[in-house]
Amino acid sequence: MSLNFKITSVSFLLSLSIIFLLSSSASAHCDGMNGPVVKAAIKAIETGNVNYVLIWVQKADEEIIKNAFKKTLAVRKLSKEAQELADLYFYETVVRIHRAGEGEPYTGLKPADRNIDPAIIAADSSIAVKSLKPLEKVFADPIPEEIINLFNDVVTRMNYNVDDVIAGRDFVEHYVHFIHSVEHYQQASDLSHKEHSHQTETNKHNGENTMKLKIPESMKTEHDKLHEILANATKETGEIGATAKEVAKVLHNHFVKEEEIAIPPLGLLILNPK
């Protein structure tokens, strides 16, 4: 296993841990005007059946929701303006209690046109059509088995009786777990791909630099080659050729720094370049 792989793996695990710790605000999928909690509240008002929203809160909070529901239905009869205010009050109450049940703060209702993670939208679509195909389109990698199992748990529980609040809460519990798991996985996957892309670019850059660099041969090897060239340039009579002298003058300043190996037997490099 390479060092780069180890570092990347550790970085991925750290990123995943950070996401699980810090993504609670990002996971506020249920606090939007077009989120599942508000949709359930709208359905409850339209049908007069509070059970549509009771499944989104804990049993201990049922009375709070029931009282808010009664007030809402009563106030809605006063006027159109009162109806709008009453509905908004009920939406906020249900979402606030739901968030509190998850241990998360209520930061207000979010507009329907807010930015939502495409993976969450795809997860909801997958549940609606009972198929993972919408989710497959947004995942860069194959869907993990854990996500598949969570999806199946949701689908097998979605056809509960609206008046069976216990079954409804069981569905919501698995739904929330599935949605959050999809979001966490997608965020971790995005970070992993970004890190991999960055590492690839770094390796490519380093590789280019490595290819451009040439490790110089030892000074002794350079001298040996030079001696051979100069020896061939020397005339048979032993007289040093003019070309050899010129070469020696040019190279003198470079090789004279290493005196022990810079003075060859031919004596060429000790010629005064002046």
PDB file of C-alpha atoms in Angstrom:
ATOM      1  CA  MET A   1       0.000   0.000   0.000  1.00  0.00           C
ATOM      2  CA  SER A   2       1.498   3.324  -1.099  1.00  0.00           C
ATOM      3  CA  LEU A   3       1.980   6.297   1.194  1.00  0.00           C
ATOM      4  CA  ASN A   4      -0.257   8.427  -1.017  1.00  0.00           C
ATOM      5  CA  PHE A   5      -3.056   5.861  -0.708  1.00  0.00           C
ATOM      6  CA  LYS A   6      -2.697   5.804   3.078  1.00  0.00           C
ATOM      7  CA  ILE A   7      -2.801   9.582   3.309  1.00  0.00           C
ATOM      8  CA  THR A   8      -5.820   9.767   0.994  1.00  0.00           C
ATOM      9  CA  SER A   9      -7.634   7.098   3.012  1.00  0.00           C
ATOM     10  CA  VAL A  10      -6.998   8.888   6.288  1.00  0.00           C
ATOM     11  CA  SER A  11      -8.133  12.178   4.762  1.00  0.00           C
ATOM     12  CA  PHE A  12     -11.319  10.532   3.498  1.00  0.00           C
ATOM     13  CA  LEU A  13     -12.123   9.097   6.938  1.00  0.00           C
ATOM     14  CA  LEU A  14     -11.451  12.424   8.621  1.00  0.00           C
ATOM     15  CA  SER A  15     -13.652  14.201   6.094  1.00  0.00           C
ATOM     16  CA  LEU A  16     -16.429  11.684   6.681  1.00  0.00           C
ATOM     17  CA  SER A  17     -16.182  12.181  10.460  1.00  0.00           C
ATOM     18  CA  ILE A  18     -16.318  15.960  10.098  1.00  0.00           C
ATOM     19  CA  ILE A  19     -19.373  15.701   7.872  1.00  0.00           C
ATOM     20  CA  PHE A  20     -21.249  13.588  10.402  1.00  0.00           C
ATOM     21  CA  LEU A  21     -20.415  16.076  13.153  1.00  0.00           C
ATOM     22  CA  LEU A  22     -21.111  19.299  11.282  1.00  0.00           C
ATOM     23  CA  SER A  23     -23.811  18.499   8.740  1.00  0.00           C
ATOM     24  CA  SER A  24     -26.828  18.878  11.047  1.00  0.00           C
ATOM     25  CA  SER A  25     -27.642  22.327   9.673  1.00  0.00           C
ATOM     26  CA  ALA A  26     -27.119  21.147   6.101  1.00  0.00           C
ATOM     27  CA  SER A  27     -29.403  18.206   6.757  1.00  0.00           C
ATOM     28  CA  ALA A  28     -32.341  20.486   7.547  1.00  0.00           C
ATOM     29  CA  HIS A  29     -34.292  18.928   4.715  1.00  0.00           C
ATOM     30  CA  CYS A  30     -37.491  18.920   6.743  1.00  0.00           C
ATOM     31  CA  ASP A  31     -37.668  22.643   7.544  1.00  0.00           C
ATOM     32  CA  GLY A  32     -38.537  23.863   4.049  1.00  0.00           C
ATOM     33  CA  MET A  33     -41.915  25.049   2.834  1.00  0.00           C
ATOM     34  CA  ASN A  34     -41.815  22.208   0.315  1.00  0.00           C
ATOM     35  CA  GLY A  35     -40.348  19.693   2.770  1.00  0.00           C
ATOM     36  CA  PRO A  36     -42.144  16.560   3.976  1.00  0.00           C
ATOM     37  CA  VAL A  37     -43.125  18.014   7.365  1.00  0.00           C
ATOM     38  CA  VAL A  38     -44.894  21.079   5.952  1.00  0.00           C
ATOM     39  CA  LYS A  39     -46.500  18.906   3.284  1.00  0.00           C
ATOM     40  CA  ALA A  40     -47.847  16.683   6.070  1.00  0.00           C
ATOM     41  CA  ALA A  41     -49.136  19.765   7.926  1.00  0.00           C
ATOM     42  CA  ILE A  42     -50.927  20.972   4.786  1.00  0.00           C
ATOM     43  CA  LYS A  43     -52.486  17.524   4.354  1.00  0.00           C
ATOM     44  CA  ALA A  44     -53.629  17.547   7.981  1.00  0.00           C
ATOM     45  CA  ILE A  45     -55.345  20.924   7.578  1.00  0.00           C
ATOM     46  CA  GLU A  46     -56.965  19.939   4.280  1.00  0.00           C
ATOM     47  CA  THR A  47     -58.358  16.681   5.678  1.00  0.00           C
ATOM     48  CA  GLY A  48     -58.874  17.748   9.276  1.00  0.00           C
ATOM     49  CA  ASN A  49     -56.796  14.740  10.366  1.00  0.00           C
ATOM     50  CA  VAL A  50     -53.941  15.626  12.725  1.00  0.00           C
ATOM     51  CA  ASN A  51     -52.463  12.130  12.395  1.00  0.00           C
ATOM     52  CA  TYR A  52     -50.715  13.224   9.206  1.00  0.00           C
ATOM     53  CA  VAL A  53     -48.354  15.329  11.304  1.00  0.00           C
ATOM     54  CA  LEU A  54     -48.248  13.365  14.552  1.00  0.00           C
ATOM     55  CA  ILE A  55     -45.929  10.848  12.909  1.00  0.00           C
ATOM     56  CA  TRP A  56     -43.315  13.617  12.544  1.00  0.00           C
ATOM     57  CA  VAL A  57     -43.108  14.330  16.270  1.00  0.00           C
ATOM     58  CA  GLN A  58     -42.415  12.222  19.310  1.00  0.00           C
ATOM     59  CA  LYS A  59     -45.255  10.762  21.348  1.00  0.00           C
ATOM     60  CA  ALA A  60     -44.418  13.083  24.242  1.00  0.00           C
ATOM     61  CA  ASP A  61     -45.113  16.084  21.994  1.00  0.00           C
ATOM     62  CA  GLU A  62     -48.466  14.919  20.648  1.00  0.00           C
ATOM     63  CA  GLU A  63     -50.560  17.197  22.872  1.00  0.00           C
ATOM     64  CA  ILE A  64     -48.623  20.296  21.773  1.00  0.00           C
ATOM     65  CA  ILE A  65     -49.386  19.501  18.154  1.00  0.00           C
ATOM     66  CA  LYS A  66     -53.021  18.611  18.801  1.00  0.00           C
ATOM     67  CA  ASN A  67     -53.644  21.892  20.646  1.00  0.00           C
ATOM     68  CA  ALA A  68     -51.924  23.889  17.912  1.00  0.00           C
ATOM     69  CA  PHE A  69     -54.019  22.063  15.331  1.00  0.00           C
ATOM     70  CA  LYS A  70     -57.286  22.922  17.086  1.00  0.00           C
ATOM     71  CA  LYS A  71     -56.332  26.596  17.339  1.00  0.00           C
ATOM     72  CA  THR A  72     -55.351  26.646  13.689  1.00  0.00           C
ATOM     73  CA  LEU A  73     -58.658  25.200  12.504  1.00  0.00           C
ATOM     74  CA  ALA A  74     -60.575  27.659  14.670  1.00  0.00           C
ATOM     75  CA  VAL A  75     -58.668  30.768  13.570  1.00  0.00           C
ATOM     76  CA  ARG A  76     -58.766  29.828   9.895  1.00  0.00           C
ATOM     77  CA  LYS A  77     -62.530  30.435   9.888  1.00  0.00           C
ATOM     78  CA  LEU A  78     -62.187  34.129  10.744  1.00  0.00           C
ATOM     79  CA  SER A  79     -60.842  35.501   7.469  1.00  0.00           C
ATOM     80  CA  LYS A  80     -58.504  34.821   4.596  1.00  0.00           C
ATOM     81  CA  GLU A  81     -55.748  36.807   6.316  1.00  0.00           C
ATOM     82  CA  ALA A  82     -56.308  34.896   9.538  1.00  0.00           C
ATOM     83  CA  GLN A  83     -56.230  31.629   7.609  1.00  0.00           C
ATOM     84  CA  GLU A  84     -52.796  32.411   6.176  1.00  0.00           C
ATOM     85  CA  LEU A  85     -51.418  33.377   9.589  1.00  0.00           C
ATOM     86  CA  ALA A  86     -52.933  30.313  11.255  1.00  0.00           C
ATOM     87  CA  ASP A  87     -51.504  27.971   8.651  1.00  0.00           C
ATOM     88  CA  LEU A  88     -48.048  29.491   8.969  1.00  0.00           C
ATOM     89  CA  TYR A  89     -48.268  29.205  12.757  1.00  0.00           C
ATOM     90  CA  PHE A  90     -49.102  25.524  12.462  1.00  0.00           C
ATOM     91  CA  TYR A  91     -46.312  24.844   9.962  1.00  0.00           C
ATOM     92  CA  GLU A  92     -43.770  26.510  12.210  1.00  0.00           C
ATOM     93  CA  THR A  93     -45.018  24.690  15.303  1.00  0.00           C
ATOM     94  CA  VAL A  94     -44.834  21.261  13.687  1.00  0.00           C
ATOM     95  CA  VAL A  95     -41.379  21.855  12.168  1.00  0.00           C
ATOM     96  CA  ARG A  96     -40.045  23.339  15.423  1.00  0.00           C
ATOM     97  CA  ILE A  97     -41.237  20.376  17.483  1.00  0.00           C
ATOM     98  CA  HIS A  98     -39.960  17.931  14.866  1.00  0.00           C
ATOM     99  CA  ARG A  99     -36.521  19.567  14.875  1.00  0.00           C
ATOM    100  CA  ALA A 100     -36.423  19.543  18.652  1.00  0.00           C
ATOM    101  CA  GLY A 101     -37.236  15.838  18.623  1.00  0.00           C
ATOM    102  CA  GLU A 102     -34.128  15.319  16.441  1.00  0.00           C
ATOM    103  CA  GLY A 103     -32.038  17.381  18.833  1.00  0.00           C
ATOM    104  CA  GLU A 104     -31.658  20.159  16.273  1.00  0.00           C
ATOM    105  CA  PRO A 105     -32.424  23.896  16.661  1.00  0.00           C
ATOM    106  CA  TYR A 106     -35.284  25.517  14.815  1.00  0.00           C
ATOM    107  CA  THR A 107     -33.996  28.308  12.577  1.00  0.00           C
ATOM    108  CA  GLY A 108     -37.228  29.195  10.809  1.00  0.00           C
ATOM    109  CA  LEU A 109     -39.015  27.877   7.747  1.00  0.00           C
ATOM    110  CA  LYS A 110     -36.921  27.851   4.602  1.00  0.00           C
ATOM    111  CA  PRO A 111     -38.291  28.980   1.220  1.00  0.00           C
ATOM    112  CA  ALA A 112     -39.277  26.344  -1.297  1.00  0.00           C
ATOM    113  CA  ASP A 113     -36.769  27.631  -3.852  1.00  0.00           C
ATOM    114  CA  ARG A 114     -33.763  27.228  -1.557  1.00  0.00           C
ATOM    115  CA  ASN A 115     -30.765  25.226  -2.700  1.00  0.00           C
ATOM    116  CA  ILE A 116     -31.181  21.561  -1.843  1.00  0.00           C
ATOM    117  CA  ASP A 117     -28.599  18.852  -2.343  1.00  0.00           C
ATOM    118  CA  PRO A 118     -29.475  17.067  -5.619  1.00  0.00           C
ATOM    119  CA  ALA A 119     -28.869  13.774  -3.823  1.00  0.00           C
ATOM    120  CA  ILE A 120     -31.699  14.544  -1.384  1.00  0.00           C
ATOM    121  CA  ILE A 121     -34.064  15.449  -4.210  1.00  0.00           C
ATOM    122  CA  ALA A 122     -33.104  12.218  -5.962  1.00  0.00           C
ATOM    123  CA  ALA A 123     -33.614  10.243  -2.749  1.00  0.00           C
ATOM    124  CA  ASP A 124     -37.159  11.589  -2.401  1.00  0.00           C
ATOM    125  CA  SER A 125     -37.827  10.839  -6.057  1.00  0.00           C
ATOM    126  CA  SER A 126     -36.537   7.292  -5.600  1.00  0.00           C
ATOM    127  CA  ILE A 127     -38.964   6.745  -2.746  1.00  0.00           C
ATOM    128  CA  ALA A 128     -41.839   8.201  -4.752  1.00  0.00           C
ATOM    129  CA  VAL A 129     -41.249   5.840  -7.688  1.00  0.00           C
ATOM    130  CA  LYS A 130     -39.972   2.985  -5.506  1.00  0.00           C
ATOM    131  CA  SER A 131     -36.813   2.755  -7.580  1.00  0.00           C
ATOM    132  CA  LEU A 132     -33.196   3.778  -7.031  1.00  0.00           C
ATOM    133  CA  LYS A 133     -32.773   4.948 -10.621  1.00  0.00           C
ATOM    134  CA  PRO A 134     -33.126   8.673  -9.748  1.00  0.00           C
ATOM    135  CA  LEU A 135     -30.433   8.266  -7.098  1.00  0.00           C
ATOM    136  CA  GLU A 136     -28.154   6.355  -9.448  1.00  0.00           C
ATOM    137  CA  LYS A 137     -28.129   9.377 -11.771  1.00  0.00           C
ATOM    138  CA  VAL A 138     -26.615  11.701  -9.158  1.00  0.00           C
ATOM    139  CA  PHE A 139     -24.144   9.302  -7.540  1.00  0.00           C
ATOM    140  CA  ALA A 140     -20.726   9.230  -9.179  1.00  0.00           C
ATOM    141  CA  ASP A 141     -20.067   5.776  -7.724  1.00  0.00           C
ATOM    142  CA  PRO A 142     -22.257   2.659  -7.426  1.00  0.00           C
ATOM    143  CA  ILE A 143     -24.803   2.936  -4.615  1.00  0.00           C
ATOM    144  CA  PRO A 144     -23.425   1.274  -1.457  1.00  0.00           C
ATOM    145  CA  GLU A 145     -25.242  -1.761  -0.136  1.00  0.00           C
ATOM    146  CA  GLU A 146     -26.036   0.077   3.097  1.00  0.00           C
ATOM    147  CA  ILE A 147     -27.920   2.786   1.184  1.00  0.00           C
ATOM    148  CA  ILE A 148     -29.779   0.126  -0.801  1.00  0.00           C
ATOM    149  CA  ASN A 149     -30.845  -1.641   2.395  1.00  0.00           C
ATOM    150  CA  LEU A 150     -32.020   1.618   3.971  1.00  0.00           C
ATOM    151  CA  PHE A 151     -34.013   2.406   0.840  1.00  0.00           C
ATOM    152  CA  ASN A 152     -35.725  -0.978   0.954  1.00  0.00           C
ATOM    153  CA  ASP A 153     -36.557  -0.428   4.636  1.00  0.00           C
ATOM    154  CA  VAL A 154     -38.324   2.829   3.731  1.00  0.00           C
ATOM    155  CA  VAL A 155     -40.235   1.453   0.745  1.00  0.00           C
ATOM    156  CA  THR A 156     -41.560  -1.538   2.699  1.00  0.00           C
ATOM    157  CA  ARG A 157     -42.968   0.838   5.349  1.00  0.00           C
ATOM    158  CA  MET A 158     -44.412   3.638   3.209  1.00  0.00           C
ATOM    159  CA  ASN A 159     -47.914   2.181   2.730  1.00  0.00           C
ATOM    160  CA  TYR A 160     -48.970   2.528   6.366  1.00  0.00           C
ATOM    161  CA  ASN A 161     -52.479   3.451   7.495  1.00  0.00           C
ATOM    162  CA  VAL A 162     -52.632   7.194   8.244  1.00  0.00           C
ATOM    163  CA  ASP A 163     -54.437   6.498  11.513  1.00  0.00           C
ATOM    164  CA  ASP A 164     -51.733   4.056  12.626  1.00  0.00           C
ATOM    165  CA  VAL A 165     -49.431   6.651  14.146  1.00  0.00           C
ATOM    166  CA  ILE A 166     -46.983   4.042  15.442  1.00  0.00           C
ATOM    167  CA  ALA A 167     -46.502   2.604  11.944  1.00  0.00           C
ATOM    168  CA  GLY A 168     -46.238   6.116  10.565  1.00  0.00           C
ATOM    169  CA  ARG A 169     -43.498   7.021  13.038  1.00  0.00           C
ATOM    170  CA  ASP A 170     -41.667   3.836  12.098  1.00  0.00           C
ATOM    171  CA  PHE A 171     -41.757   4.954   8.459  1.00  0.00           C
ATOM    172  CA  VAL A 172     -40.543   8.461   9.340  1.00  0.00           C
ATOM    173  CA  GLU A 173     -37.678   7.081  11.431  1.00  0.00           C
ATOM    174  CA  HIS A 174     -36.409   4.988   8.524  1.00  0.00           C
ATOM    175  CA  TYR A 175     -37.076   7.780   6.042  1.00  0.00           C
ATOM    176  CA  VAL A 176     -35.010  10.295   8.008  1.00  0.00           C
ATOM    177  CA  HIS A 177     -32.199   7.767   8.443  1.00  0.00           C
ATOM    178  CA  PHE A 178     -32.173   7.062   4.717  1.00  0.00           C
ATOM    179  CA  ILE A 179     -32.178  10.741   3.716  1.00  0.00           C
ATOM    180  CA  HIS A 180     -29.400  11.660   6.123  1.00  0.00           C
ATOM    181  CA  SER A 181     -27.313   8.665   5.079  1.00  0.00           C
ATOM    182  CA  VAL A 182     -27.662   9.606   1.407  1.00  0.00           C
ATOM    183  CA  GLU A 183     -26.584  13.165   2.169  1.00  0.00           C
ATOM    184  CA  HIS A 184     -23.607  12.083   4.283  1.00  0.00           C
ATOM    185  CA  TYR A 185     -22.466   9.602   1.658  1.00  0.00           C
ATOM    186  CA  GLN A 186     -22.771  12.116  -1.172  1.00  0.00           C
ATOM    187  CA  GLN A 187     -20.814  14.770   0.749  1.00  0.00           C
ATOM    188  CA  ALA A 188     -18.072  12.295   1.633  1.00  0.00           C
ATOM    189  CA  SER A 189     -17.968  11.044  -1.951  1.00  0.00           C
ATOM    190  CA  ASP A 190     -17.666  14.595  -3.302  1.00  0.00           C
ATOM    191  CA  LEU A 191     -14.777  15.320  -0.946  1.00  0.00           C
ATOM    192  CA  SER A 192     -13.085  12.069  -1.872  1.00  0.00           C
ATOM    193  CA  HIS A 193     -13.319  12.813  -5.600  1.00  0.00           C
ATOM    194  CA  LYS A 194     -12.007  16.358  -5.075  1.00  0.00           C
ATOM    195  CA  GLU A 195      -9.065  15.048  -3.049  1.00  0.00           C
ATOM    196  CA  HIS A 196      -8.358  12.384  -5.665  1.00  0.00           C
ATOM    197  CA  SER A 197      -8.485  14.975  -8.434  1.00  0.00           C
ATOM    198  CA  HIS A 198      -6.141  17.250  -6.502  1.00  0.00           C
ATOM    199  CA  GLN A 199      -3.759  14.359  -5.806  1.00  0.00           C
ATOM    200  CA  THR A 200      -3.789  13.381  -9.476  1.00  0.00           C
ATOM    201  CA  GLU A 201      -2.931  16.924 -10.526  1.00  0.00           C
ATOM    202  CA  THR A 202      -0.173  17.035  -7.894  1.00  0.00           C
ATOM    203  CA  ASN A 203       1.280  13.725  -9.069  1.00  0.00           C
ATOM    204  CA  LYS A 204       1.098  14.884 -12.687  1.00  0.00           C
ATOM    205  CA  HIS A 205       2.872  18.123 -11.806  1.00  0.00           C
ATOM    206  CA  ASN A 206       5.546  16.296  -9.823  1.00  0.00           C
ATOM    207  CA  GLY A 207       5.964  13.816 -12.655  1.00  0.00           C
ATOM    208  CA  GLU A 208       6.508  16.602 -15.150  1.00  0.00           C
ATOM    209  CA  ASN A 209       9.099  18.163 -12.885  1.00  0.00           C
ATOM    210  CA  THR A 210      10.817  14.827 -12.458  1.00  0.00           C
ATOM    211  CA  MET A 211      10.982  14.335 -16.199  1.00  0.00           C
ATOM    212  CA  LYS A 212      12.500  17.769 -16.674  1.00  0.00           C
ATOM    213  CA  LEU A 213      15.174  17.202 -14.068  1.00  0.00           C
ATOM    214  CA  LYS A 214      18.332  15.422 -15.097  1.00  0.00           C
ATOM    215  CA  ILE A 215      20.610  14.101 -12.419  1.00  0.00           C
ATOM    216  CA  PRO A 216      24.137  15.210 -13.470  1.00  0.00           C
ATOM    217  CA  GLU A 217      26.803  12.589 -13.854  1.00  0.00           C
ATOM    218  CA  SER A 218      29.697  12.623 -11.433  1.00  0.00           C
ATOM    219  CA  MET A 219      32.512  15.010 -12.158  1.00  0.00           C
ATOM    220  CA  LYS A 220      34.926  12.101 -12.613  1.00  0.00           C
ATOM    221  CA  THR A 221      32.764  10.604 -15.382  1.00  0.00           C
ATOM    222  CA  GLU A 222      32.552  13.946 -17.144  1.00  0.00           C
ATOM    223  CA  HIS A 223      36.327  14.285 -17.004  1.00  0.00           C
ATOM    224  CA  ASP A 224      36.901  10.793 -18.369  1.00  0.00           C
ATOM    225  CA  LYS A 225      34.691  11.560 -21.364  1.00  0.00           C
ATOM    226  CA  LEU A 226      36.408  14.883 -21.916  1.00  0.00           C
ATOM    227  CA  HIS A 227      39.837  13.294 -21.801  1.00  0.00           C
ATOM    228  CA  GLU A 228      38.800  10.821 -24.460  1.00  0.00           C
ATOM    229  CA  ILE A 229      37.559  13.583 -26.727  1.00  0.00           C
ATOM    230  CA  LEU A 230      40.700  15.664 -26.248  1.00  0.00           C
ATOM    231  CA  ALA A 231      42.943  12.660 -26.786  1.00  0.00           C
ATOM    232  CA  ASN A 232      41.278  11.994 -30.104  1.00  0.00           C
ATOM    233  CA  ALA A 233      41.793  15.644 -31.005  1.00  0.00           C
ATOM    234  CA  THR A 234      45.534  15.394 -30.394  1.00  0.00           C
ATOM    235  CA  LYS A 235      47.673  14.804 -33.465  1.00  0.00           C
ATOM    236  CA  GLU A 236      49.683  11.644 -33.812  1.00  0.00           C
ATOM    237  CA  THR A 237      52.927  13.616 -33.400  1.00  0.00           C
ATOM    238  CA  GLY A 238      51.789  14.565 -29.935  1.00  0.00           C
ATOM    239  CA  GLU A 239      51.110  18.152 -30.826  1.00  0.00           C
ATOM    240  CA  ILE A 240      47.957  19.495 -29.286  1.00  0.00           C
ATOM    241  CA  GLY A 241      45.443  20.458 -31.907  1.00  0.00           C
ATOM    242  CA  ALA A 242      44.114  24.005 -32.050  1.00  0.00           C
ATOM    243  CA  THR A 243      40.558  22.784 -31.516  1.00  0.00           C
ATOM    244  CA  ALA A 244      41.556  20.880 -28.404  1.00  0.00           C
ATOM    245  CA  LYS A 245      43.205  24.015 -26.995  1.00  0.00           C
ATOM    246  CA  GLU A 246      40.062  26.071 -27.539  1.00  0.00           C
ATOM    247  CA  VAL A 247      37.942  23.454 -25.822  1.00  0.00           C
ATOM    248  CA  ALA A 248      40.332  23.387 -22.888  1.00  0.00           C
ATOM    249  CA  LYS A 249      40.168  27.176 -22.517  1.00  0.00           C
ATOM    250  CA  VAL A 250      36.377  27.183 -22.470  1.00  0.00           C
ATOM    251  CA  LEU A 251      36.084  24.367 -19.963  1.00  0.00           C
ATOM    252  CA  HIS A 252      38.963  25.413 -17.715  1.00  0.00           C
ATOM    253  CA  ASN A 253      36.874  27.544 -15.342  1.00  0.00           C
ATOM    254  CA  HIS A 254      34.289  24.820 -14.930  1.00  0.00           C
ATOM    255  CA  PHE A 255      36.642  21.979 -14.085  1.00  0.00           C
ATOM    256  CA  VAL A 256      39.338  23.796 -12.196  1.00  0.00           C
ATOM    257  CA  LYS A 257      37.086  23.795  -9.120  1.00  0.00           C
ATOM    258  CA  GLU A 258      37.799  20.106  -8.710  1.00  0.00           C
ATOM    259  CA  GLU A 259      41.573  20.215  -8.987  1.00  0.00           C
ATOM    260  CA  GLU A 260      42.233  16.624  -8.038  1.00  0.00           C
ATOM    261  CA  ILE A 261      40.357  15.281 -11.032  1.00  0.00           C
ATOM    262  CA  ALA A 262      40.400  18.370 -13.214  1.00  0.00           C
ATOM    263  CA  ILE A 263      44.053  18.095 -14.265  1.00  0.00           C
ATOM    264  CA  PRO A 264      44.143  15.307 -16.850  1.00  0.00           C
ATOM    265  CA  PRO A 265      47.268  13.509 -18.005  1.00  0.00           C
ATOM    266  CA  LEU A 266      47.227  15.472 -21.259  1.00  0.00           C
ATOM    267  CA  GLY A 267      47.712  18.688 -19.332  1.00  0.00           C
ATOM    268  CA  LEU A 268      45.133  20.461 -21.419  1.00  0.00           C
ATOM    269  CA  LEU A 269      42.998  21.848 -18.612  1.00  0.00           C
ATOM    270  CA  ILE A 270      45.875  23.600 -16.899  1.00  0.00           C
ATOM    271  CA  LEU A 271      46.319  25.865 -19.866  1.00  0.00           C
ATOM    272  CA  ASN A 272      45.920  29.446 -18.871  1.00  0.00           C
ATOM    273  CA  PRO A 273      42.621  30.572 -20.403  1.00  0.00           C
ATOM    274  CA  LYS A 274      43.921  34.106 -20.470  1.00  0.00           C
TER     275      LYS A 274
END
